[in-house]
Coordinates of C-alpha atoms in Angstrom, one line a residue:
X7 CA 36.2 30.5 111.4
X8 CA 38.4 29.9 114.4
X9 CA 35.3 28.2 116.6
X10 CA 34.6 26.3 113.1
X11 CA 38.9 25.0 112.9
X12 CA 38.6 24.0 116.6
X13 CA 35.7 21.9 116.4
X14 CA 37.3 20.3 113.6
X15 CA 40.5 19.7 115.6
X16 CA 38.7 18.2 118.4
X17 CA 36.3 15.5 115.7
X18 CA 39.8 14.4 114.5
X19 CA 41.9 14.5 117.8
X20 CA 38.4 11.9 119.0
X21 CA 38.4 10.2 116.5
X22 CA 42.2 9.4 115.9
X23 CA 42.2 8.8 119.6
X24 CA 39.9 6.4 119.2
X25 CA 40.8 4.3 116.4
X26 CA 44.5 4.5 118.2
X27 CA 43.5 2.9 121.4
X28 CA 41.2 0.3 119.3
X29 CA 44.0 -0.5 116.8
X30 CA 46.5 -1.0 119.9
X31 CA 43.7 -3.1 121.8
X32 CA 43.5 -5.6 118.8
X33 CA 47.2 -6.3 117.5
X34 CA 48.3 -6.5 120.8
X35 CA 45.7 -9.3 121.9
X36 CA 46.1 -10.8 118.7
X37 CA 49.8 -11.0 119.5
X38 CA 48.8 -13.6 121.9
X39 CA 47.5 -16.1 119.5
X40 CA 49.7 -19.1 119.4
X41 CA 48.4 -20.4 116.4
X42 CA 50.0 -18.1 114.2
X43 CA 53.6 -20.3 114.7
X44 CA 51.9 -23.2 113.1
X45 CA 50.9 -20.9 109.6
X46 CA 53.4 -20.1 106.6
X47 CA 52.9 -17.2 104.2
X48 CA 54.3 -13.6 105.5
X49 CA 57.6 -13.8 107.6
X50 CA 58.9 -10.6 107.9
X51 CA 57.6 -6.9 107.4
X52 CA 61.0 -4.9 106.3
X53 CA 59.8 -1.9 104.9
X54 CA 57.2 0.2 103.6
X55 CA 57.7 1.8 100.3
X56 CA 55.9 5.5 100.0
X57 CA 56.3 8.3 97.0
X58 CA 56.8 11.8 99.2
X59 CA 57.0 15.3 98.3
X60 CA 59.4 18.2 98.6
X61 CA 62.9 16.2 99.8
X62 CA 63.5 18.7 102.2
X63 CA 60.1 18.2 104.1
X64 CA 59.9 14.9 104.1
X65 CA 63.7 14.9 105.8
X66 CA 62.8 16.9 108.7
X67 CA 59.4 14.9 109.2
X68 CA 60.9 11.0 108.7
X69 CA 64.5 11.6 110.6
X70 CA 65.9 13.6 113.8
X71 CA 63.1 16.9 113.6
X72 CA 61.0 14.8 113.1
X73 CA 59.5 10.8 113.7
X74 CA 63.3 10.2 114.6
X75 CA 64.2 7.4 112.5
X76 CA 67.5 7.1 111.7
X77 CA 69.5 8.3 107.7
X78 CA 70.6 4.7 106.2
X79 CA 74.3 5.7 105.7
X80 CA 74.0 3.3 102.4
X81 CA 71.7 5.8 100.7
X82 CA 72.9 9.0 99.1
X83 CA 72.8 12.2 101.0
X84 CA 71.2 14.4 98.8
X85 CA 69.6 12.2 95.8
X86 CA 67.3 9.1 95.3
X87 CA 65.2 7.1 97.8
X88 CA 65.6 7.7 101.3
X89 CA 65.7 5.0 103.4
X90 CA 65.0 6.0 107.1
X91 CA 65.6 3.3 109.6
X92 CA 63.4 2.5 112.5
X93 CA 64.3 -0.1 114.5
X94 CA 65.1 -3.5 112.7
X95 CA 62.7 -1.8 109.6
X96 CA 62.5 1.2 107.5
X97 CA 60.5 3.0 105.3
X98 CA 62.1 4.0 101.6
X99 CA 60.9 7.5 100.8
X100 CA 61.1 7.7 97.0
X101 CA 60.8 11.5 95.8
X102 CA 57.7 12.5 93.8
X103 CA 57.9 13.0 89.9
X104 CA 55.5 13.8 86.8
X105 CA 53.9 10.5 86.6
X106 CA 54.7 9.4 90.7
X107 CA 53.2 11.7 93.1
X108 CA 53.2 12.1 96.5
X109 CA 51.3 8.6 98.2
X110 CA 48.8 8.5 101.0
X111 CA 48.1 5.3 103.1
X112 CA 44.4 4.9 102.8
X113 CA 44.4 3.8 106.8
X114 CA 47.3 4.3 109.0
X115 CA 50.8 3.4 110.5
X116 CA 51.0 1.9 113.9
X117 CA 54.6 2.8 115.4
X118 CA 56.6 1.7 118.5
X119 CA 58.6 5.1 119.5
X120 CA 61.3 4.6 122.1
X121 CA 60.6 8.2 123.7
X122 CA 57.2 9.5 122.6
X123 CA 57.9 12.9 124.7
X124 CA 60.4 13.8 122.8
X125 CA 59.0 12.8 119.2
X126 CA 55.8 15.0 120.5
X127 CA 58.1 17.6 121.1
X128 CA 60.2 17.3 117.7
X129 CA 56.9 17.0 115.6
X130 CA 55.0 19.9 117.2
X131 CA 57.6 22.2 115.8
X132 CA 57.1 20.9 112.4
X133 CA 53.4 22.6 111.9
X134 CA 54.7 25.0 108.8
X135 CA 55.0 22.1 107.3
X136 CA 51.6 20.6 108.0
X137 CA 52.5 18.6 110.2
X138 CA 49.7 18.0 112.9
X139 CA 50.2 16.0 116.1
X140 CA 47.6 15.4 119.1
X141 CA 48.6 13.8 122.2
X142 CA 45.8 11.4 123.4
X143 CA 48.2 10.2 126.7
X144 CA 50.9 9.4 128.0
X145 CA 51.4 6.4 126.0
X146 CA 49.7 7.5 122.9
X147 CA 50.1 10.4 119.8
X148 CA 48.7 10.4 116.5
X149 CA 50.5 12.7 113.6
X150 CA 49.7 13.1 110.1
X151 CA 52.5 14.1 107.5
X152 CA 52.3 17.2 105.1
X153 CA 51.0 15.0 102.7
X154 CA 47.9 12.9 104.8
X155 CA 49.9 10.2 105.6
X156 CA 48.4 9.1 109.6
X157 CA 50.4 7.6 112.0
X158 CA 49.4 6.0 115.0
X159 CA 52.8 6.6 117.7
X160 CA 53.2 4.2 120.8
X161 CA 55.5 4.2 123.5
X162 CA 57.6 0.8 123.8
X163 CA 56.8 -0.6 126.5
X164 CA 58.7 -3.0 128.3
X165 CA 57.6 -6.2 130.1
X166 CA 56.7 -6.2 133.2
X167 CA 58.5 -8.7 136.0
X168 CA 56.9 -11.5 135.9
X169 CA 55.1 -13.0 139.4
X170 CA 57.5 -15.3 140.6
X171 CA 54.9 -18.4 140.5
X172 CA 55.0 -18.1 136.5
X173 CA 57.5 -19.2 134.4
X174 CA 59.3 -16.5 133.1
X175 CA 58.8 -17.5 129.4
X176 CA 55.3 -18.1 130.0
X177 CA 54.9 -14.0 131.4
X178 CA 57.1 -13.1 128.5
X179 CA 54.3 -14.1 126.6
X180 CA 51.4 -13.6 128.4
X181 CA 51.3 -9.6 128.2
X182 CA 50.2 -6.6 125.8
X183 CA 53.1 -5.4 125.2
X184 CA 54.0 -2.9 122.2
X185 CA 57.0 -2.9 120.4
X186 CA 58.7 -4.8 117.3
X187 CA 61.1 -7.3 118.4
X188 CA 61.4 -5.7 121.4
X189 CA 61.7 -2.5 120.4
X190 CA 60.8 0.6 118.0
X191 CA 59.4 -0.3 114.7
X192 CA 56.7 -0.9 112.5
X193 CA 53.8 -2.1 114.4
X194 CA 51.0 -2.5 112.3
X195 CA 49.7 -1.4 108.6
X196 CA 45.9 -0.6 108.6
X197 CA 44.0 -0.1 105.2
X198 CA 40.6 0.6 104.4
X199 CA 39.0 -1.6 101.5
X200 CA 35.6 -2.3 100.2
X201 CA 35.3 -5.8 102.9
X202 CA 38.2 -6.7 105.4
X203 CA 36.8 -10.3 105.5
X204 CA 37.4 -10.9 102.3
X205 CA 40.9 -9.8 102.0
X206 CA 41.7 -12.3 105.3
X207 CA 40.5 -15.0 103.2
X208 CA 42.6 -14.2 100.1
X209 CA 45.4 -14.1 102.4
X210 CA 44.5 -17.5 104.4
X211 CA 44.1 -18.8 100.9
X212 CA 46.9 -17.7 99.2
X213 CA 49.5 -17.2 101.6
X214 CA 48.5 -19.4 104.7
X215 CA 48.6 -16.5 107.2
X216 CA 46.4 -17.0 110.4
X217 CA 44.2 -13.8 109.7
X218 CA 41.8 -13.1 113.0
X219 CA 38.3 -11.4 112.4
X220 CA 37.8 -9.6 115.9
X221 CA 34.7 -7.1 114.6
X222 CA 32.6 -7.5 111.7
X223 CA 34.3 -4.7 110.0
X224 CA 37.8 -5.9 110.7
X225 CA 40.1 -8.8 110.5
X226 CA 44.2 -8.8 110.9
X227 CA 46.6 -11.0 109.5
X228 CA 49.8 -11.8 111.3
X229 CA 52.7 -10.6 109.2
X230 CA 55.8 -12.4 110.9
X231 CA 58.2 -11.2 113.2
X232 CA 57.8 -8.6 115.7
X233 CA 54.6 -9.4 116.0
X234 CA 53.9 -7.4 113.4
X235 CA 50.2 -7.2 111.4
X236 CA 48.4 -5.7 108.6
X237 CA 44.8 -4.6 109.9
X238 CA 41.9 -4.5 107.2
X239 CA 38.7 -2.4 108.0
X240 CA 35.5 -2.4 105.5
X241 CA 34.9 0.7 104.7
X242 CA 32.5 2.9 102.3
X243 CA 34.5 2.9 98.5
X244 CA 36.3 6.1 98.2
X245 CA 38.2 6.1 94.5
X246 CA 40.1 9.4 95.4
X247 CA 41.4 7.7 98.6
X248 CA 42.4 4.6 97.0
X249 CA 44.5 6.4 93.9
X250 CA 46.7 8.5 96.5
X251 CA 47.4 5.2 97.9
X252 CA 47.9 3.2 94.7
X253 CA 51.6 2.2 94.5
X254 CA 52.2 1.8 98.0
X255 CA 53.8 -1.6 99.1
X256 CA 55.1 -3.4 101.9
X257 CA 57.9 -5.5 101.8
X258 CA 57.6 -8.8 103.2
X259 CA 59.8 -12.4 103.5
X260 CA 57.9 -15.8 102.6
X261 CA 59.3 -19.3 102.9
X262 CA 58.8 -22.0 99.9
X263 CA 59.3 -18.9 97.8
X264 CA 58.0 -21.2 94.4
X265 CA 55.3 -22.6 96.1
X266 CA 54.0 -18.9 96.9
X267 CA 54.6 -17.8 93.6
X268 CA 52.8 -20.5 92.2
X269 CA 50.1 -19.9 94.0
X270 CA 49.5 -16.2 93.8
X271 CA 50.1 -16.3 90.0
X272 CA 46.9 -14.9 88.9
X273 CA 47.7 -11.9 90.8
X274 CA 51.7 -11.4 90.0
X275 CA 52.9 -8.7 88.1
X276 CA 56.1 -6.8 87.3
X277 CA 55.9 -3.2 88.4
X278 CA 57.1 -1.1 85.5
X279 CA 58.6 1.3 88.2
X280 CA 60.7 -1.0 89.6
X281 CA 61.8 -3.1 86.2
X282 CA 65.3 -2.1 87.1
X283 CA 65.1 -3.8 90.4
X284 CA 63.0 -7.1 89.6
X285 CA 61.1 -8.5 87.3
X286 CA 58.7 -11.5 87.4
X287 CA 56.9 -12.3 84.5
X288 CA 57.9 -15.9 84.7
X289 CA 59.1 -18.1 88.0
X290 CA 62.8 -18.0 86.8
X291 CA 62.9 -14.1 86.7
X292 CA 61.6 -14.2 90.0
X293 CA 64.2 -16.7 91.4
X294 CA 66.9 -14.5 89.8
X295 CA 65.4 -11.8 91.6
X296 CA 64.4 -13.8 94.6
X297 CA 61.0 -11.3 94.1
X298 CA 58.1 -11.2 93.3
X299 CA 54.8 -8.9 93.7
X300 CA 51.6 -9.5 93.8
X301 CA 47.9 -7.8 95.3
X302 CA 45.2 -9.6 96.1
X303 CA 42.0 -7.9 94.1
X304 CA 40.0 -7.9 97.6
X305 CA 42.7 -4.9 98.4
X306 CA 44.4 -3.6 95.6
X307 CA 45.9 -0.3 96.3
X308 CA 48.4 -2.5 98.6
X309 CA 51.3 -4.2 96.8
X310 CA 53.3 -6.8 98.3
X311 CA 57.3 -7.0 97.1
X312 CA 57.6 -10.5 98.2
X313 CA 61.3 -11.8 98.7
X314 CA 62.6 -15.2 99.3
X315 CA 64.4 -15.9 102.9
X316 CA 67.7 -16.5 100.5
X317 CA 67.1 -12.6 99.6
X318 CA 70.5 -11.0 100.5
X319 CA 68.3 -8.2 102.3
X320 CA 66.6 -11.0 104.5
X321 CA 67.1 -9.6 108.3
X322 CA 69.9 -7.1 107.0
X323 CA 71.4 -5.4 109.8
X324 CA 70.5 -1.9 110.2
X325 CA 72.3 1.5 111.3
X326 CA 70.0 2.8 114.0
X327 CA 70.1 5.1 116.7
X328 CA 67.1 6.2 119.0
X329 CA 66.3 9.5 119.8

């Protein structure tokens, strides 16, 4: 039984250390395509919305035992959705009940951590709660959360100084690095789904977004700011996989907010768990709302809570403080 738990250790540890180096080998070149300026559609990743167990657990995994993002100080201590801040972003962490359990990201979460020693360290110490974490290098962790959630950790790292025959702006561009804005964050959202190529063209379609197809079985599409980018990969159907994630979205920023909505209507819907929030059943409840949501049917465990730029959220100013 032991030899059989380490070999399955090490087929995980290769084969999260594998897709982590891919993953960061492919956003981080596709953060060098220019022609993503010249594209509407997604402006803005702010946060990602996830359904977690025990409140306790989940505490010591998302803030200062844990990941290290920071307690919004707007939130309640003790009751409701958590919102842990990382960086300009967060992730709300809304606490399982009878009809919403506990979600799992059918994929991963790419993350810029501004000391990945010390998150290592933090994590390791959280394995009663099933917490498991392998270090691939110095640059590089992978750690999945008591309930399956996978996320791909990165060290920021910082631009080099540029040669002094190029043009500073030119070598500010010119590199891999990884961060969000310059710093920690939300790096990248990858989902499995039945073809990655056919969710980039949903989104080219329907949104605008430059989407890049690097592999057959993958294609990314530039989600704003940062750079930041949800990754698609084809992958074999898997209904159990998909309902764990059902009910996960990503909140994102759009301009020519009408247009959008317009344009997605097929695929709009009110989210009876949010009614108290938004609703958008018609374009003037979204404009009251400045929200909408939609998924595209090429990937529809991922919902999108789309906000105008006149949101009062857009770009909000966050409490955060690295560890």
């Amino acid at each position: 039984l032991v030899s059989s738990g380490c070999a399955a250790v090490a087929l995980r540890s290769s084969a999260w250390n594998g897709e982590s180096r891919a993953l960061a080998k492919v956003v981080s070149q596709a953060a060098t395509e220019g022609r993503g300026e010249t594209r509407g559609g997604l402006l803005w990743l702010e946060h990602l919305n996830i359904v977690v167990g025990d409140r306790a657990v989940a505490e010591r995994f998302y803030f200062e035992k844990g990941l290290g993002c920071t307690r919004d100080p707007s939130r309640h201590p003790t009751k409701g959705t958590m919102w842990a801040n990382l960086g300009s972003q967060q992730f709300h962490l809304a606490e399982e009940a009878a009809d919403d359990p506990p979600q799992a990201i059918r994929g991963a979460v790419g993350l810029a951590l501004p000391d990945l020693d010390a998150a290592h360290a933090r994590l390791e110490a959280l394995a009663e709660d099933g917490v498991e974490v392998l270090r691939h290098d110095a640059t590089r962790m992978s750690v999945s959360c008591p309930w399956g959630n996978l996320f791909h950790c990165y060290a920021v790292e910082q631009p080099e100084s540029p040669p002094a025959d190029v043009p500073k702006m030119v070598a500010m561009h010119a590199g891999t690095r990884f961060d969000v804005r310059g710093g920690p964050g939300i790096r990248y959202l990858l989902v499995r789904c039945a073809d990655a190529h056919a969710v980039a063209d949903a989104y080219e379609a329907g949104l605008g977004n430059l989407a890049l197809r690097p592999r057959d079985d993958l294609a990314l599409v530039a989600a704003g700011l940062g750079p930041v980018h949800f990754v698609f990969q084809t992958a074999p159907d898997d209904p159990d996989a998909d309902a764990k994630m059902r009910g996960v979205h990503a909140c994102v920023y759009v301009n020519d907010f009408a247009s959008y909505y317009d344009a997605l209507r097929d695929f709009v819907f009110t989210n009876p768990r949010f009614r108290h929030l938004d609703t958008c059943d018609t374009l003037e409840e979204a404009l009251a709302s400045r929200t909408f949501r939609f998924a595209f049917p090429a990937a529809p465990a991922l919902e999108h809570e789309t906000r105008s730029l006149l949101h009062a959220n857009f770009l909000k100013p966050l409490k955060y403080d690295p560890l």
